Amino acid sequence: MATATTFITRGRRVVSSISRRRFSSSCQNAIQQQQQEKSQPGGGKSLNLYSAINQALHIALETDSRAYVFGEDVSFGGVFRCTTGLADRFGKSRVFNTPLCEQKARKFHIKFCFMQGIVGFGIGLAAMGNRAIAEIQFADYIFPAFDQIVNEAAKFRYRSGNQFNCGGLTIRAPYGAVGHGGHYHSQSPEAFFCHVPGIKVVIPRSPRQAKGLLLSCIRDPNPVVFFEPKWLYRLSVEEVPEDDYMLPLSEAEVIREGSDITLVGWGAQLSIMEQACIDAEKSPTLVALQEGISCELIDLKTLIPWDKETVEVSVKKTGRLLISHEAPVTGGFGAEIAASILDRCFLRLEAPVARVCGLDTPFPLVFEPFYMPTKNKILDAIKSTVNY
Amino acid sequence: MATIWLRRSRTIAQSLKHKYGLTGILGLEGCNSFQNLHASSPSSTNHDRHLLVSTYKYSTTIVSDKRLKSTVALKHLDSTAFASDSDDEQALDFPGGMVSYTSEMQFISESQEKRIPCYRVLDDNGEIINGSDLELVSKEVAVKMYNDMVTLQMMDNIFYEAQRQGRISFYLTSMGEEAISIASAAALSTEDYILPQYREPGVLLWRGFTIQEFANQLFGNKADYGKGRQMPIHYGSNKLNYITISSPIATQLPQAVGVAYSLKMDKKDACVVTYTGDGGTSEGDFHAALNFAAVTDAPVVFICRNNGWAISTNVSEQFRSDGVVVKGQAYGVRSIRVDGNDALAVYSAIHSARKTAISEERPVLVEALTYRVGHHSTSDDSTKYRPVDEIEYWKSARNPVNRFRNWVESNGWWSDTEETELRSSLKKQLLQAIQAAEKTEKPPVSDLFSDVYDVTPSNLREQENQLRETINKYPQDYPSDVPV
Ligand SMILES: Cc1ncc(C[n+]2csc(CCOP(=O)(O)OP(=O)(O)O)c2C)c(N)n1
Ligand SMILES: [Mg+2]
């Protein structure tokens, strides 16, 4: 729609809509909590998520003269401010939403709205050995580019017998709920892309993660789709090292240790899950009478190719698994995780794998609080899984 | 294509054969089919071409209070091109008609020397320019047009303010573009279908969508026809043949062709009007739609509001062509450029386009030059990327509502007292509508699950039951204004 810029000036509005809806305020608490726990001292400057991404893009352009950033409205900073300052610093021939005719003999024509154009152009650029960093304004608008991603980018290497590749391509797109986004500014389309061998799908949970993972994606020799949790662009703040660092892809991280149940998630949903873990710890159950339920929380980070081993080791220890994502439950990536872990841990499982996800409806505006996999839905599922 | 050359010139064929051993490559089938085509006689093709040309010389009877004149469409095809030249060795009989040969290697220029002119009727002061082609507008229609333009302005001011106060989550104005949606709507019949982008609430207004109905959508209450599922400004009305807006840009354009085709098959005396912005024309769907419309002879009018900006992207960065109007010809679609801030010109052009679309069964592309005076939406601050005096110029000097008012007033159809009364009555209505919409409860939780399919499948029934249990258990997690 209409609102590409909907969320620019909305930091405050997000917070206010959160406090109107209690479910969301728990999310906000969780984020703050997470920030306190995760930020290590001396780790650098305190940054929000969009600034961390901005920093990563600066570094990417700085360290590789063959890196380009382009997409809708990126030259004035992008609707979420992620590309602020890049065009001024690196020039309109490397950061653009437009043809940059005045400056160079070689002209890049990128039409602003042409999603298939953006990705197709990026593939070509990447195929010539450049780092092409494309921004799609909202993950909801990535679908016109689906053909380019699925049939072209993902198979570029394979179909040429590795004579050609477009590994320098990274597609960034803000995804997920934001409190008032309705159908077309809220979706989590990651599962579609996880069904496509040849691309990687990565989703960060926080500013520090975002910077390190994005730099890895940009420098990874494979095309990557990098979904950014737009709810956290301003809300999530933590210390982010100022230097150039990368976090490994396809490595999950145990962000909270526990012994009764394993929870697996990614992106913005982790903060909700973490809150549920904290509450579960306070609930005594049949199994763990005194201590409450001890939950292990895993951030998958890379959805394909994903780190089964970390999840497997954890589930073998806890005997229980819960997966949570905002996307509709049916056909979501949670289903794949459940099937794989069932395969590997069948005899160790003490309860069916639980999934707490979005409903099988389009993403609804006024019903958003009902649609969402809230903390209390997760908490109930933790309890019923542990008490199974 | 190699077959063409083979058929046309034996010498070339021979040399190709020598060079590339083409006989082995060219399938016999290819040669034959081309010969058949050629056998269908060049003269008949020429004849068809003449027929085609004569249909271009249509004339519309236009009544004007200043002058009567018929409009002649641009002649796209030169009727004399093949008349004297029947030597088939000199021309290529190719599907679609004869193509003449030339030994001059001349590339078609990327642009015409002069930009396509912009059709207007009212000058900057709202006076009819002598000798204008125009469709007469009655007092009744003119006054309603003006009324609705003012209503749209007032709606935009007050709803925008309501968003600023945090009462609605989002809003987007039509400021500066009031003439396009209102005047085009006025030139249509309510039987015509509308597939809008999102900056055309004026069409709904013209068709009788009430201020309360607008407010209900903006507040997503239970009276919203969209059941609170979409963001504000995503209006739609089955009753008014206005298909519900969706956010993704340009997707409505090929759909409009399908709707138009259906109207044609049903022999309806109606067409489809679909709107897009300048940004929308960069989407693949725009191009697919024009081509499809031309090929299916669909009665559809494409109106592109070229308002200079697509969020922060200026049209100079959007395309290198002379705007949008020139794209029509490449697809075989008749096109016109109009001054989008001249309500009379828009009215006349759309009136004529509609007639063409229905009576000749063909698409028409209308590029309306205008300016997005407001920010893109409530989430945008356009002063970050465009000069304030540019906005000011379009807001005052080129204001479409003032221009039209001058004309209406000069006819003695409108006065200052009527103006004051209208504005104060609208203000009251708007504030009341906002209050009422705000008080009306939200749609019930059951509306979250309905309409995903015609009948709710079992997975959703199961999820609804689960959700109801959760709501009972944790009522504090859920907004109290949504009935369970
Ligand atoms: C496919 C798609 N890409 C991006 C967006 C985000 N977006 C919303 S409005 C808009 C600008 C459209 O500009 P234009 O077509 O000129 O219409 P205007 O806003 O000027 O009326 C964009 C890019 C979208 N809604 N859909
Ligand atoms: Mg525009």
Coordinates of C-alpha atoms and ligand atoms in Angstrom, one line a residue, chain A residues 112, chain B residues 177 197-199 276-280 304-311 313 315 318 372 376, ligand 2:
Chain A
F112 CA 11.8 2.4 -8.1
Chain B
E177 CA -5.3 16.0 -7.0
Q197 CA -4.9 2.7 -6.4
Y198 CA -5.4 4.6 -3.1
R199 CA -5.5 8.3 -3.8
T276 CA -2.4 4.3 -11.0
G277 CA 0.3 6.7 -10.0
D278 CA 3.5 7.5 -11.9
G279 CA 5.3 5.1 -9.6
G280 CA 2.9 2.4 -10.4
C304 CA -2.4 7.7 -14.5
R305 CA -2.1 10.4 -11.9
N306 CA 1.3 11.7 -12.7
N307 CA 1.8 13.7 -9.6
G308 CA 5.6 14.1 -9.9
W309 CA 6.4 11.9 -6.9
A310 CA 6.3 8.4 -5.7
I311 CA 7.1 8.8 -2.1
T313 CA 11.2 9.3 -5.9
V315 CA 9.5 11.3 -11.9
Q318 CA 11.2 7.1 -12.4
R372 CA 1.0 15.6 -4.8
H376 CA 2.9 10.8 0.7
Ligands
MG2 MG 3.1 9.6 -7.8

